[in-house]
Tab-separated table of C-alpha atoms and ligand atoms in Angstrom:
chain	number	residue	atom	x	y	z
A	107	MET	CA	47.721	71.129	99.301
A	108	PRO	CA	44.737	73.474	99.233
A	109	ALA	CA	44.688	77.270	99.397
A	110	LEU	CA	47.256	79.699	100.786
A	111	VAL	CA	46.798	83.375	101.543
A	112	LEU	CA	49.677	85.819	101.258
A	113	LEU	CA	48.986	89.268	102.704
A	114	GLY	CA	50.589	92.426	104.043
A	115	ALA	CA	51.196	92.387	107.801
A	116	GLN	CA	51.786	96.165	108.136
A	117	TRP	CA	50.625	99.213	106.133
A	118	GLY	CA	51.269	97.808	102.653
A	119	ASP	CA	54.371	97.694	100.437
A	120	GLU	CA	55.918	94.882	102.467
A	121	GLY	CA	57.066	93.025	99.335
A	122	LYS	CA	53.933	91.011	98.516
A	123	GLY	CA	54.671	91.122	94.778
A	124	LYS	CA	58.091	89.569	95.211
A	125	ALA	CA	56.815	86.900	97.600
A	126	THR	CA	53.886	85.987	95.334
A	127	ASP	CA	56.125	85.777	92.304
A	128	LEU	CA	58.494	83.526	94.207
A	129	LEU	CA	55.706	81.062	95.011
A	130	GLY	CA	54.133	81.468	91.559
A	131	GLY	CA	56.192	78.618	90.111
A	132	SER	CA	54.651	76.126	92.541
A	133	VAL	CA	51.001	77.157	92.381
A	134	ASP	CA	48.271	76.749	89.773
A	135	TYR	CA	46.260	79.924	90.415
A	136	VAL	CA	47.156	83.350	91.843
A	137	VAL	CA	44.092	85.334	92.885
A	138	ARG	CA	43.669	88.996	93.826
A	139	TYR	CA	40.683	89.122	96.209
A	140	GLN	CA	40.328	92.801	97.166
A	141	GLY	CA	41.515	96.302	96.376
A	142	GLY	CA	42.237	97.525	92.887
A	143	ASN	CA	44.858	99.619	91.189
A	144	ASN	CA	45.672	101.391	94.439
A	145	ALA	CA	48.157	98.522	94.843
A	146	GLY	CA	51.650	98.656	93.428
A	147	HIS	CA	53.419	95.286	93.531
A	148	THR	CA	57.000	95.128	92.312
A	149	VAL	CA	58.455	91.974	90.856
A	150	VAL	CA	62.083	91.780	89.771
A	151	VAL	CA	62.990	88.922	87.439
A	152	GLY	CA	66.644	89.009	86.387
A	153	ASP	CA	67.250	92.508	85.053
A	154	GLN	CA	63.546	93.062	84.368
A	155	LYS	CA	61.390	95.021	86.817
A	156	TYR	CA	57.597	94.899	86.681
A	157	ALA	CA	55.170	97.134	88.586
A	158	LEU	CA	51.753	95.476	88.800
A	159	HIS	CA	48.737	97.399	90.029
A	160	LEU	CA	45.651	95.377	89.264
A	161	LEU	CA	46.937	92.122	87.838
A	162	PRO	CA	47.936	89.298	90.185
A	163	SER	CA	51.711	88.798	90.319
A	164	GLY	CA	51.170	85.239	89.012
A	165	ILE	CA	50.708	86.777	85.553
A	166	LEU	CA	54.499	86.613	85.186
A	167	THR	CA	54.563	82.827	85.620
A	168	PRO	CA	53.419	81.100	82.398
A	169	GLU	CA	52.146	77.924	84.156
A	170	CYS	CA	49.967	79.932	86.496
A	171	THR	CA	46.388	81.150	85.923
A	172	PRO	CA	45.939	84.711	87.232
A	173	VAL	CA	42.487	85.520	88.604
A	174	ILE	CA	40.795	88.801	89.533
A	175	GLY	CA	38.186	87.814	92.101
A	176	ASN	CA	34.732	89.238	92.827
A	177	GLY	CA	36.080	91.315	95.718
A	178	VAL	CA	38.360	93.397	93.482
A	179	VAL	CA	37.403	96.745	91.956
A	180	VAL	CA	38.457	96.996	88.316
A	181	ASP	CA	39.262	100.123	86.337
A	182	PRO	CA	39.060	98.787	82.771
A	183	SER	CA	41.288	101.489	81.280
A	184	VAL	CA	44.019	100.674	83.807
A	185	LEU	CA	43.553	96.956	83.197
A	186	PHE	CA	44.047	97.369	79.460
A	187	SER	CA	47.066	99.598	79.769
A	188	GLU	CA	48.625	97.103	82.177
A	189	LEU	CA	47.870	94.213	79.814
A	190	ASN	CA	49.256	96.180	76.844
A	191	GLY	CA	52.430	97.023	78.762
A	192	LEU	CA	53.023	93.362	79.620
A	193	ASN	CA	52.212	92.152	76.089
A	194	GLU	CA	54.740	94.632	74.689
A	195	ARG	CA	57.335	93.031	76.962
A	196	GLY	CA	56.453	89.561	75.704
A	197	VAL	CA	54.322	88.419	78.655
A	198	ASP	CA	51.398	86.188	77.699
A	199	THR	CA	48.285	87.421	79.503
A	200	SER	CA	45.710	85.252	77.745
A	201	LYS	CA	45.042	82.998	80.766
A	202	LEU	CA	43.696	85.852	82.901
A	203	LEU	CA	40.238	85.305	84.430
A	204	ILE	CA	38.073	88.134	85.780
A	205	SER	CA	34.994	87.638	87.927
A	206	GLY	CA	31.761	88.848	86.347
A	207	ASN	CA	30.812	90.025	89.840
A	208	ALA	CA	33.839	92.289	90.310
A	209	HIS	CA	32.832	95.939	90.503
A	210	ILE	CA	33.926	98.504	87.934
A	211	ILE	CA	35.671	101.726	88.920
A	212	THR	CA	33.816	104.275	86.793
A	213	PRO	CA	35.151	107.716	85.861
A	214	TYR	CA	32.721	109.303	88.344
A	215	ASN	CA	34.134	107.188	91.178
A	216	VAL	CA	37.583	108.595	90.424
A	217	THR	CA	36.165	112.143	90.371
A	218	VAL	CA	34.399	111.642	93.710
A	219	ASP	CA	37.596	110.242	95.294
A	220	LYS	CA	39.573	113.320	94.240
A	221	VAL	CA	36.995	115.962	95.195
A	222	THR	CA	36.296	114.303	98.551
A	223	GLU	CA	39.986	114.366	99.432
A	224	ARG	CA	40.259	118.007	98.369
A	225	PHE	CA	37.228	118.835	100.473
A	226	LEU	CA	38.685	117.101	103.538
A	227	GLY	CA	41.700	119.427	103.351
A	228	LYS	CA	44.193	118.663	106.093
A	229	ARG	CA	41.964	115.866	107.395
A	230	LYS	CA	42.374	113.978	104.116
A	231	ILE	CA	43.100	110.212	104.081
A	232	GLY	CA	45.821	110.602	101.471
A	233	THR	CA	44.164	108.112	99.117
A	234	THR	CA	45.755	107.038	95.892
A	235	GLY	CA	43.026	108.959	94.031
A	236	ARG	CA	42.104	105.884	91.991
A	237	GLY	CA	38.397	105.838	92.929
A	238	ILE	CA	38.737	102.860	95.272
A	239	GLY	CA	36.693	104.150	98.255
A	240	PRO	CA	33.781	105.553	96.202
A	241	THR	CA	33.553	102.324	94.156
A	242	TYR	CA	33.307	100.186	97.302
A	243	ALA	CA	30.822	102.722	98.702
A	244	ASP	CA	28.638	102.251	95.610
A	245	LYS	CA	28.911	98.466	96.035
A	246	ILE	CA	27.719	98.658	99.635
A	247	ASN	CA	25.036	101.209	98.713
A	248	ARG	CA	23.865	98.772	96.018
A	249	VAL	CA	24.379	101.225	93.185
A	250	GLY	CA	27.627	99.687	91.912
A	251	ILE	CA	28.366	98.633	88.334
A	252	ARG	CA	29.650	95.105	87.881
A	253	VAL	CA	31.690	93.618	85.046
A	254	GLN	CA	28.654	91.555	83.935
A	255	ASP	CA	26.585	94.748	83.550
A	256	LEU	CA	28.679	95.701	80.508
A	257	TYR	CA	26.833	92.975	78.571
A	258	ASP	CA	23.336	94.414	78.985
A	259	GLU	CA	23.130	97.993	77.768
A	260	SER	CA	19.695	98.605	79.205
A	261	ILE	CA	20.632	97.413	82.716
A	262	LEU	CA	23.917	99.299	82.510
A	263	THR	CA	22.113	102.533	81.599
A	264	GLN	CA	19.624	102.152	84.451
A	265	LYS	CA	22.396	101.436	86.929
A	266	VAL	CA	24.605	104.312	85.837
A	267	GLU	CA	21.612	106.665	86.031
A	268	ALA	CA	20.784	105.415	89.528
A	269	ALA	CA	24.396	105.836	90.650
A	270	LEU	CA	24.635	109.338	89.206
A	271	ASP	CA	21.322	110.693	90.548
A	272	GLY	CA	22.603	111.332	94.047
A	273	LYS	CA	26.188	111.963	93.010
A	274	ASN	CA	25.298	114.751	90.609
A	275	GLN	CA	23.384	116.524	93.379
A	276	LEU	CA	26.477	116.259	95.529
A	277	LEU	CA	28.892	117.255	92.777
A	278	THR	CA	26.933	120.324	91.691
A	279	LYS	CA	25.502	121.553	95.009
A	280	VAL	CA	28.216	120.647	97.494
A	281	PHE	CA	31.430	120.301	95.531
A	282	ASN	CA	30.625	122.994	92.978
A	283	ARG	CA	31.498	120.744	90.044
A	284	ARG	CA	29.760	120.059	86.745
A	285	ALA	CA	27.227	117.205	86.637
A	286	ILE	CA	28.342	114.007	84.919
A	287	GLU	CA	26.235	112.827	81.996
A	288	ALA	CA	25.039	109.203	82.333
A	289	GLY	CA	24.933	108.633	78.550
A	290	GLN	CA	28.612	109.516	78.168
A	291	VAL	CA	29.632	107.171	80.977
A	292	VAL	CA	27.614	104.308	79.487
A	293	GLU	CA	29.189	104.936	76.096
A	294	GLU	CA	32.687	104.804	77.572
A	295	LEU	CA	31.988	101.669	79.598
A	296	LEU	CA	30.562	99.868	76.571
A	297	THR	CA	33.802	100.419	74.654
A	298	TYR	CA	35.490	98.050	77.129
A	299	ALA	CA	32.948	95.242	76.905
A	300	GLU	CA	34.254	93.270	73.939
A	301	ARG	CA	37.893	93.356	74.910
A	302	LEU	CA	36.999	92.218	78.422
A	303	ARG	CA	34.703	89.408	77.293
A	304	PRO	CA	37.257	86.585	76.823
A	305	TYR	CA	38.515	87.033	80.374
A	306	VAL	CA	35.153	87.130	82.146
A	307	ALA	CA	34.344	83.929	84.027
A	308	ASP	CA	32.529	82.411	86.980
A	309	THR	CA	35.731	82.528	88.994
A	310	VAL	CA	34.065	81.128	92.137
A	311	LEU	CA	33.226	77.950	90.265
A	312	VAL	CA	36.640	77.770	88.600
A	313	LEU	CA	38.529	78.154	91.883
A	314	ASN	CA	36.392	75.725	93.856
A	315	LYS	CA	36.655	73.091	91.120
A	316	ALA	CA	40.412	73.602	91.058
A	317	LEU	CA	40.571	73.087	94.832
A	318	ASP	CA	38.444	69.931	94.499
A	319	GLU	CA	41.057	68.661	92.045
A	320	ASN	CA	43.814	69.371	94.577
A	321	LYS	CA	45.238	72.267	92.582
A	322	VAL	CA	47.162	74.892	94.552
A	323	VAL	CA	45.557	78.314	94.825
A	324	LEU	CA	47.422	81.328	96.183
A	325	PHE	CA	45.503	84.428	97.262
A	326	GLU	CA	47.550	87.614	96.890
A	327	GLY	CA	46.457	90.452	99.155
A	328	GLY	CA	46.706	94.097	98.238
A	329	GLN	CA	47.481	96.779	100.856
A	330	GLY	CA	47.991	95.430	104.398
A	331	THR	CA	46.449	94.462	107.718
A	332	LEU	CA	46.611	97.973	109.211
A	333	LEU	CA	44.893	99.377	106.110
A	334	ASP	CA	41.932	96.991	106.496
A	335	ILE	CA	38.552	98.749	106.670
A	336	ASP	CA	37.561	96.689	109.769
A	337	HIS	CA	40.873	95.918	111.445
A	338	GLY	CA	43.112	98.784	110.367
A	339	THR	CA	43.736	102.271	111.690
A	340	TYR	CA	40.287	103.531	110.675
A	341	PRO	CA	39.554	106.025	109.130
A	342	PHE	CA	43.087	106.081	107.703
A	343	VAL	CA	42.567	102.843	105.809
A	344	THR	CA	41.555	101.557	102.418
A	345	SER	CA	37.956	100.497	101.748
A	346	SER	CA	38.349	96.718	101.537
A	347	ASN	CA	39.481	93.747	103.657
A	348	PRO	CA	43.098	92.822	102.952
A	349	THR	CA	43.028	90.576	106.056
A	350	ALA	CA	42.738	86.800	105.614
A	351	GLY	CA	38.934	86.645	105.812
A	352	GLY	CA	38.797	88.938	102.775
A	353	ALA	CA	40.175	86.077	100.676
A	354	CYS	CA	37.052	84.034	101.421
A	355	THR	CA	34.518	86.734	100.600
A	356	GLY	CA	36.594	88.233	97.798
A	357	ALA	CA	37.000	84.961	95.952
A	358	GLY	CA	34.075	82.808	97.098
A	359	VAL	CA	36.203	80.151	98.756
A	360	GLY	CA	35.318	78.775	102.188
A	361	PRO	CA	37.690	79.194	105.158
A	362	THR	CA	37.994	75.400	105.519
A	363	LYS	CA	39.976	75.352	102.251
A	364	ILE	CA	42.701	77.670	103.524
A	365	SER	CA	45.585	75.875	105.163
A	366	ARG	CA	48.235	78.546	105.336
A	367	VAL	CA	48.213	82.305	105.854
A	368	ILE	CA	51.545	83.994	105.207
A	369	GLY	CA	52.140	87.511	106.502
A	370	ILE	CA	54.622	89.595	104.538
A	371	LEU	CA	56.561	91.618	107.062
A	372	LYS	CA	59.137	94.292	106.353
A	373	ALA	CA	62.170	94.283	108.681
A	374	TYR	CA	61.243	97.910	109.483
A	375	THR	CA	57.988	99.819	108.930
A	376	THR	CA	56.647	102.124	106.213
A	377	ARG	CA	53.368	103.855	105.520
A	378	VAL	CA	52.017	106.013	102.661
A	379	GLY	CA	49.237	108.543	103.208
A	380	SER	CA	47.845	109.955	106.452
A	381	GLY	CA	47.270	108.305	109.810
A	382	PRO	CA	49.015	107.294	113.028
A	383	PHE	CA	52.394	105.549	112.884
A	384	PRO	CA	54.030	105.205	116.324
A	385	THR	CA	57.556	104.280	115.201
A	386	GLU	CA	57.776	106.893	112.439
A	387	LEU	CA	61.196	108.583	112.223
A	388	PHE	CA	61.677	112.222	111.282
A	389	ASP	CA	65.477	112.137	111.495
A	390	ALA	CA	68.508	110.956	109.539
A	391	ASP	CA	67.657	107.291	110.292
A	392	GLY	CA	64.244	107.742	108.646
A	393	ASP	CA	65.907	109.361	105.630
A	394	ALA	CA	68.441	106.541	105.459
A	395	LEU	CA	65.743	103.839	105.533
A	396	ARG	CA	63.892	105.691	102.765
A	397	ARG	CA	67.031	106.057	100.658
A	398	ILE	CA	68.494	102.576	101.155
A	399	GLY	CA	65.107	100.855	101.001
A	400	GLY	CA	64.016	102.826	97.911
A	401	GLU	CA	60.846	103.697	99.792
A	402	ARG	CA	58.878	105.548	97.166
A	403	GLY	CA	55.304	104.600	96.237
A	404	VAL	CA	54.969	102.386	93.149
A	405	THR	CA	51.501	103.778	92.391
A	406	THR	CA	51.625	107.458	93.324
A	407	GLY	CA	55.370	108.145	93.509
A	408	ARG	CA	54.963	109.587	97.009
A	409	ASP	CA	57.819	109.201	99.488
A	410	ARG	CA	56.933	106.552	102.052
A	411	ARG	CA	57.022	107.438	105.738
A	412	CYS	CA	59.639	105.231	107.412
A	413	GLY	CA	60.240	103.946	110.945
A	414	TRP	CA	61.636	101.087	113.023
A	415	PHE	CA	60.051	97.662	113.263
A	416	ASP	CA	56.932	97.573	115.423
A	417	ALA	CA	56.346	94.200	117.096
A	418	VAL	CA	52.984	95.293	118.527
A	419	ILE	CA	51.665	95.601	114.994
A	420	ALA	CA	53.212	92.302	113.912
A	421	ARG	CA	51.548	90.498	116.861
A	422	TYR	CA	48.245	92.108	115.932
A	423	ALA	CA	48.635	90.924	112.329
A	424	THR	CA	49.315	87.395	113.565
A	425	ARG	CA	46.128	87.485	115.606
A	426	VAL	CA	43.607	89.013	113.190
A	427	ASN	CA	44.813	86.932	110.247
A	428	GLY	CA	45.579	83.683	112.042
A	429	LEU	CA	49.039	83.815	110.456
A	430	THR	CA	50.867	80.518	110.138
A	431	ASP	CA	54.168	82.055	108.940
A	432	PHE	CA	55.945	85.276	108.143
A	433	PHE	CA	58.029	86.146	105.107
A	434	LEU	CA	60.439	88.781	106.418
A	435	THR	CA	61.521	91.171	103.669
A	436	LYS	CA	64.223	93.803	103.209
A	437	LEU	CA	66.540	92.598	105.950
A	438	ASP	CA	69.430	93.772	103.727
A	439	VAL	CA	68.257	97.384	104.086
A	440	LEU	CA	69.204	97.315	107.785
A	441	THR	CA	72.853	96.443	107.067
A	442	GLY	CA	75.199	99.124	108.404
A	443	TRP	CA	73.439	100.274	111.577
A	444	ASP	CA	75.467	99.730	114.791
A	445	GLU	CA	72.285	99.234	116.740
A	446	ILE	CA	68.696	98.719	115.600
A	447	PRO	CA	65.801	99.783	117.826
A	448	VAL	CA	62.695	97.577	117.766
A	449	CYS	CA	59.388	98.677	119.274
A	450	VAL	CA	58.259	96.000	121.750
A	451	ALA	CA	55.330	97.792	123.430
A	452	TYR	CA	53.729	101.231	123.664
A	453	GLU	CA	53.493	103.752	126.415
A	454	ILE	CA	50.006	105.226	126.425
A	455	ASP	CA	49.208	107.966	128.954
A	456	GLY	CA	51.958	106.731	131.284
A	457	LYS	CA	51.051	103.021	131.079
A	458	ARG	CA	52.894	100.197	129.297
A	459	VAL	CA	50.635	98.529	126.723
A	460	GLU	CA	51.663	95.267	125.028
A	461	GLU	CA	48.864	94.951	122.458
A	462	LEU	CA	47.417	97.262	119.821
A	463	PRO	CA	44.756	99.400	121.530
A	464	TYR	CA	41.329	99.238	119.883
A	465	SER	CA	40.723	102.903	120.682
A	466	GLN	CA	41.771	105.397	118.014
A	467	THR	CA	42.508	107.990	120.712
A	468	ASP	CA	44.838	105.620	122.568
A	469	PHE	CA	46.652	104.670	119.370
A	470	HIS	CA	47.194	108.338	118.552
A	471	HIS	CA	48.813	108.727	121.993
A	472	ALA	CA	50.969	105.583	121.683
A	473	LYS	CA	54.694	106.194	122.153
A	474	PRO	CA	57.018	103.353	121.182
A	475	ILE	CA	59.016	101.561	123.880
A	476	TYR	CA	62.195	100.374	122.198
A	477	GLU	CA	64.619	97.559	122.818
A	478	THR	CA	67.893	97.962	120.991
A	479	LEU	CA	69.419	95.041	119.120
A	480	PRO	CA	73.015	94.937	117.873
A	481	GLY	CA	73.428	95.581	114.132
A	482	TRP	CA	75.746	94.096	111.481
A	483	SER	CA	77.885	95.545	108.728
A	484	GLU	CA	78.492	92.544	106.441
A	485	ASP	CA	76.796	92.439	103.017
A	486	ILE	CA	73.992	89.875	103.315
A	487	THR	CA	72.581	90.095	99.793
A	488	LYS	CA	74.350	86.888	98.711
A	489	ALA	CA	73.225	84.856	101.716
A	490	LYS	CA	71.509	81.638	100.647
A	491	SER	CA	70.835	80.016	104.002
A	492	PHE	CA	70.100	81.255	107.500
A	493	SER	CA	73.566	80.246	108.672
A	494	ASP	CA	75.134	82.507	105.987
A	495	LEU	CA	73.784	85.511	107.880
A	496	PRO	CA	76.018	87.289	110.402
A	497	LYS	CA	75.242	86.290	114.007
A	498	ASN	CA	73.634	89.645	114.806
A	499	ALA	CA	71.373	89.447	111.747
A	500	GLN	CA	70.339	85.937	112.825
A	501	ALA	CA	69.621	87.243	116.317
A	502	TYR	CA	67.569	90.139	114.869
A	503	VAL	CA	65.421	87.684	112.871
A	504	ARG	CA	64.951	85.373	115.856
A	505	ALA	CA	64.025	88.314	118.096
A	506	LEU	CA	61.405	89.519	115.602
A	507	GLU	CA	60.032	86.005	115.358
A	508	ASP	CA	59.730	85.677	119.150
A	509	MET	CA	57.973	89.027	119.421
A	510	SER	CA	55.655	88.574	116.451
A	511	GLY	CA	54.010	85.267	117.303
A	512	ALA	CA	54.584	83.187	114.162
A	513	PRO	CA	57.630	81.505	112.598
A	514	ILE	CA	59.625	83.341	109.929
A	515	SER	CA	59.771	80.908	107.013
A	516	ALA	CA	61.635	83.066	104.502
A	517	ILE	CA	63.860	86.135	104.507
A	518	GLY	CA	64.301	88.639	101.699
A	519	VAL	CA	67.861	89.928	101.279
A	520	GLY	CA	67.315	91.798	97.998
A	521	PRO	CA	64.547	92.545	95.488
A	522	GLY	CA	65.387	89.719	93.036
A	523	ARG	CA	63.677	86.320	92.870
A	524	ASP	CA	66.830	84.538	94.021
A	525	GLU	CA	67.658	86.991	96.800
A	526	THR	CA	65.698	84.990	99.323
A	527	ILE	CA	66.578	82.654	102.173
A	528	GLU	CA	63.999	79.911	102.461
A	529	ILE	CA	63.832	78.389	105.938
A	530	ASN	CA	60.642	76.328	105.686
A	531	SER	CA	58.871	75.457	102.480
A	532	PHE	CA	55.533	77.244	102.026
A	533	ILE	CA	54.236	74.595	99.684
A	534	SER	CA	54.633	71.030	100.851
B	24	LIG	P1	54.134	95.271	97.693
B	24	LIG	O1	53.163	96.361	97.418
B	24	LIG	O2	53.908	94.626	99.015
B	24	LIG	O3	54.248	94.257	96.588
B	24	LIG	O4	55.562	95.971	97.800
B	24	LIG	P2	56.143	97.125	96.829
B	24	LIG	O5	56.509	96.502	95.525
B	24	LIG	O6	55.254	98.304	96.819
B	24	LIG	O7	57.429	97.566	97.642
B	24	LIG	C1	58.415	96.652	98.002
B	24	LIG	C2	59.758	97.094	97.370
B	24	LIG	O8	60.804	96.396	97.996
B	24	LIG	C3	59.868	96.794	95.910
B	24	LIG	O9	60.683	97.775	95.309
B	24	LIG	C4	60.584	95.439	95.867
B	24	LIG	O10	61.320	95.210	94.675
B	24	LIG	C5	61.513	95.594	97.035
B	24	LIG	N1	61.848	94.362	97.766
B	24	LIG	C6	61.055	93.294	98.060
B	24	LIG	N2	61.718	92.432	98.850
B	24	LIG	C7	62.938	92.967	99.070
B	24	LIG	C8	64.076	92.567	99.852
B	24	LIG	O11	64.094	91.549	100.518
B	24	LIG	N3	65.157	93.433	99.844
B	24	LIG	C9	65.158	94.602	99.131
B	24	LIG	N4	66.255	95.377	99.192
B	24	LIG	N5	64.113	94.995	98.395
B	24	LIG	C10	63.021	94.193	98.383
B	25	LIG	P1	50.108	97.746	98.098
B	25	LIG	O1	49.225	96.604	97.641
B	25	LIG	C1	50.493	101.259	100.645
B	25	LIG	C2	46.874	103.656	101.250
B	25	LIG	C3	46.826	105.061	100.667
B	25	LIG	C4	45.953	105.743	101.691
B	25	LIG	C5	44.929	104.663	102.046
B	25	LIG	C6	43.612	104.766	101.305
B	25	LIG	O2	51.093	98.199	97.076
B	25	LIG	O3	50.725	97.412	99.412
B	25	LIG	P2	42.891	104.218	98.813
B	25	LIG	O4	43.344	104.788	97.501
B	25	LIG	O5	43.101	102.738	98.925
B	25	LIG	O6	41.499	104.614	99.184
B	25	LIG	O7	43.838	104.922	99.925
B	25	LIG	O8	45.564	103.422	101.745
B	25	LIG	N1	47.180	102.587	100.290
B	25	LIG	C7	48.349	101.929	100.237
B	25	LIG	N2	49.485	102.108	100.926
B	25	LIG	N3	50.411	100.254	99.743
B	25	LIG	C8	49.262	100.041	99.057
B	25	LIG	O9	49.077	98.978	98.262
B	25	LIG	C9	48.172	100.921	99.265
B	25	LIG	N4	46.926	101.024	98.747
B	25	LIG	C10	46.320	102.037	99.393
B	25	LIG	O10	48.114	105.623	100.590
B	25	LIG	O11	46.693	106.032	102.838
B	26	LIG	MG1	53.126	98.395	96.946
C-alpha cells in the first residue's frame, strides 16, 4: 500500500486533523507538504483536545513518524512552542523529521504580511497574519531562507541581507515603518539552529526509501482546495498548493506512488477570511450552523462564515484532485433541521451553470440553486454503521455522494476518534 493524500475539499477546516489522526494508527509516516502555522487542525482523543498548527497530526500516534516536508514554511518559534506544549502533555515528539529545504518564516515576513493587509484596507485577503504569503513570495523570488541555511552563518547573513534590501525600501518608503536590521534577524535565527538540528533530515530520501520498503505514507494537507493558489478563488486564497499535486512537489514523491486521494468534506460549508462564498448564510440558519458546529477559527479565533453544502464545489474538488473517496464530516451538526437545502448548481447572469466557473467575475455573480432534502431529528452521534443512521440522514449522504462525484468512505458524527462511521477501509 503506497502513499495516500488527505486534503480539504472546501475552504479549509473540514476536519482534516480528525481524519488524519484516525488513520494515523495504520500508517508509518504522516507528512505535511504545504502551508505552515496558518493551519489549525483539531484532534480529540478521549477527553483531550489538541490544536495543531504546524505539526502533522500523526505526532499524536506513537508508532507514526511525523514529517514536515520541503513545501512547508516553518516559523521556528511557533514550532518550539507547539513542541513544548505537547511535551508538557506527555506527547513524545522525538521522531519528528523536518526537511532541510523547508523555508523559514522570518520575523520580517510576519511584519510584511500584517502591513500589506493593513494597506489593502477593505480589499484585504483576511490572512492569518502568520507571514505565510510573504515567505512563499520570498521562496519564489529566490530570496528565501531555508532550514539548512541556519547551519552556515555566512550564507545566512548574505541571504537575510539580500531579502531585506528591497523590503526595507518598501517598509520605510511605502509603508512608513522602521527598517529591519539584518544582524538582529540573523542573531535570532541562529538561536534556533541547535534545537532544530536533531530533527533536520533529507526527508525526500527518507520518504522514498520508506515507500520502496512498502511502508504507508499519509500526506496531510493544510487549508483546502478552494484556497489553493492555482485552483482556488484567487486572490482570496493562501499562497501554496493544498491540492493533491502539492503533495508531490511539497514532499518530493512522484505521482505514481500515490494510490488514494481522500477529500475531507464538511456536510455544510464554512470559510474564514475574505472572498466569494455562494451559499453563505446571513440568517438564523447561518448562526445555528456556527453555534452547533463550533465554527470558530482554531488559529485566529475568528468566527467562520457558514452556509449550506455546495455540490458544485465538491465536484470541482473531485476533479482537480482526482479524488478517490470523500470523508464526510460533521453530519451530526445538521441534526434538527426539518429540511436541508443543498446547492446543486449556480445561476449566473440568468443562466444555469453546473460547474465552477473559471472566471472570477462569474463566480462573484453566482447565485446558488438549491434542492431541498428532508432532515432528521434523531441523535446520530452514537451511530457506528451506515444503517444506524436515520433514513433521511442516509439519503442526505447518498445525495451528496451522487452530486460530488466520488464515494463517501467515512462519515464523522462527532469530533472524537470513535465518532466515525467507516464504510470502506482507506487502508487495505
Ligand atoms: P481542520 O483544519 O480541517 O483540521 O479542521 P478544524 O480542526 O479547523 O475544524 C474542524 C472542527 O470540527 C474541529 O473542532 C473538530 O474537532 C470538529 N470535528 C471534526 N469532525 C467532526 C464531526 O464529524 N462532528 C463534529 N461535531 N465535529 C467534528
Ligand atoms: P486549515 O488547515 C481555513 C485562509 C485565511 C485567508 C487565506 C489566506 O486549518 O484548514 P494565509 O494566512 O494563508 O495567507 O491566509 O486563507 N486560511 C484558512 N482558512 N483554514 C485554514 O487552515 C486556513 N489557512 C489559511 O483565513 O482567508
Ligand atoms: Mg482548521
